[in-house]
Short mmCIF file of C-alpha atoms in Angstrom, two decimals:
data_model
loop_
_atom_site.label_atom_id
_atom_site.label_comp_id
_atom_site.label_asym_id
_atom_site.label_seq_id
_atom_site.Cartn_x
_atom_site.Cartn_y
_atom_site.Cartn_z
CA MET X 1 83.02 71.32 107.94
CA GLN X 2 82.94 72.41 104.29
CA TRP X 3 81.51 75.79 105.31
CA ILE X 4 84.40 76.31 107.72
CA MET X 5 86.84 75.49 104.92
CA LEU X 6 85.08 77.98 102.66
CA ALA X 7 85.17 80.68 105.35
CA LEU X 8 88.91 80.08 105.87
CA ALA X 9 89.44 80.30 102.12
CA GLY X 10 87.62 83.66 102.13
CA VAL X 11 89.63 85.04 105.05
CA LEU X 12 92.85 83.96 103.37
CA GLU X 13 91.75 85.57 100.11
CA VAL X 14 91.30 88.89 101.87
CA THR X 15 94.64 88.36 103.64
CA TRP X 16 96.65 87.78 100.48
CA ALA X 17 94.96 90.64 98.63
CA CYS X 18 95.76 93.12 101.41
CA ALA X 19 99.29 91.75 101.74
CA MET X 20 99.72 92.30 98.00
CA LYS X 21 98.81 95.96 98.44
CA PHE X 22 101.31 96.22 101.32
CA SER X 23 103.99 94.53 99.17
CA ASN X 24 104.20 97.64 96.97
CA GLY X 25 104.43 95.71 93.73
CA PHE X 26 106.32 92.81 95.37
CA THR X 27 109.16 95.11 96.43
CA LYS X 28 108.72 94.34 100.15
CA ILE X 29 109.65 90.78 101.10
CA ILE X 30 107.40 90.02 104.10
CA PRO X 31 104.12 91.17 102.52
CA SER X 32 105.16 89.41 99.30
CA VAL X 33 105.70 86.11 101.13
CA ILE X 34 102.36 86.52 102.94
CA THR X 35 100.72 87.12 99.56
CA PHE X 36 102.06 83.90 98.04
CA ILE X 37 101.37 81.75 101.11
CA GLY X 38 97.88 83.23 101.56
CA TYR X 39 97.06 82.68 97.90
CA ILE X 40 98.07 79.04 97.98
CA ALA X 41 96.34 78.41 101.31
CA SER X 42 93.16 80.12 100.08
CA ALA X 43 93.08 77.91 96.98
CA LEU X 44 93.75 74.84 99.13
CA PHE X 45 90.87 75.55 101.50
CA LEU X 46 88.57 76.37 98.58
CA SER X 47 89.46 73.05 96.97
CA LEU X 48 88.68 71.22 100.21
CA ALA X 49 85.31 72.98 100.45
CA LEU X 50 84.56 72.02 96.84
CA LYS X 51 84.70 68.33 97.75
CA LYS X 52 81.17 68.71 99.14
CA LEU X 53 79.82 72.11 98.03
CA PRO X 54 78.53 72.95 94.57
CA LEU X 55 81.08 74.87 92.50
CA GLY X 56 78.82 77.81 91.65
CA THR X 57 77.72 78.37 95.24
CA ALA X 58 81.18 77.99 96.77
CA TYR X 59 82.94 80.13 94.18
CA ALA X 60 80.34 82.89 94.37
CA MET X 61 80.60 82.97 98.15
CA TRP X 62 84.42 82.90 98.07
CA THR X 63 84.69 85.80 95.65
CA GLY X 64 81.87 87.71 97.35
CA PHE X 65 83.60 87.40 100.69
CA GLY X 66 86.83 88.58 99.07
CA ILE X 67 85.18 91.59 97.45
CA THR X 68 83.47 92.61 100.66
CA GLY X 69 86.47 92.03 102.92
CA THR X 70 88.98 93.77 100.70
CA SER X 71 86.64 96.71 100.18
CA LEU X 72 86.23 97.18 103.93
CA LEU X 73 89.93 96.76 104.67
CA GLY X 74 90.72 99.16 101.84
CA ILE X 75 88.71 101.78 103.69
CA PHE X 76 90.29 101.12 107.09
CA LEU X 77 93.88 100.29 106.13
CA PHE X 78 94.44 102.36 103.01
CA SER X 79 91.98 105.27 103.45
CA GLU X 80 90.17 104.34 100.25
CA LYS X 81 86.79 105.90 99.59
CA LEU X 82 83.60 104.20 98.45
CA SER X 83 80.73 106.00 96.77
CA LEU X 84 77.13 105.40 97.78
CA PRO X 85 76.49 103.21 94.70
CA GLN X 86 79.55 101.11 95.57
CA ILE X 87 78.32 100.68 99.15
CA ILE X 88 74.89 99.62 97.89
CA CYS X 89 76.50 97.07 95.57
CA ILE X 90 78.59 95.61 98.39
CA ILE X 91 75.44 95.30 100.51
CA LEU X 92 73.80 93.47 97.61
CA ILE X 93 76.78 91.10 97.46
CA LEU X 94 76.39 90.40 101.19
CA VAL X 95 72.67 89.73 100.70
CA GLY X 96 73.59 87.35 97.89
CA ILE X 97 76.11 85.51 100.07
CA ALA X 98 73.56 85.15 102.86
CA GLY X 99 70.97 83.94 100.36
CA LEU X 100 73.33 81.34 98.92
CA LYS X 101 74.07 80.01 102.41
CA LEU X 102 70.44 80.00 103.53
CA LEU X 103 69.18 78.36 100.34
CA SER X 104 71.99 75.81 100.07
CA LYS X 105 71.03 72.19 100.62
CA GLU X 106 74.52 71.38 101.98
#
C-alpha cells in the first residue's frame, strides 16, 4: 500500500507542477487552485508513504518521478525541447528509480 501512496504522491507532484505552468504566475484561477490542491495532496500521500518507507528511498523516488513526469509533459504540453544529455540524464533517473524499488526491502 505504501508504494501506491508514493505513486499517487508522484502523480500529484507532476499535476501541480504542470498546473503551476498553466496558471501563468498564478494569474489564472483554475490552474492556481489545482496547483495548491495538488501540492497539498502530494505532500499528504508522501507523508502516508513515509509511515513505512525509508525517507531517502521515498523522497528520491518522489522527486525522480516528478522530474521525469514534468520533463515529459513539458515536451508534450508546452513544446519544450530536451537536449541529448538531458534525455540521458532523465533515463539515468528512471534507472535509479527502478533500482531503488527493486533493491528496497519494503
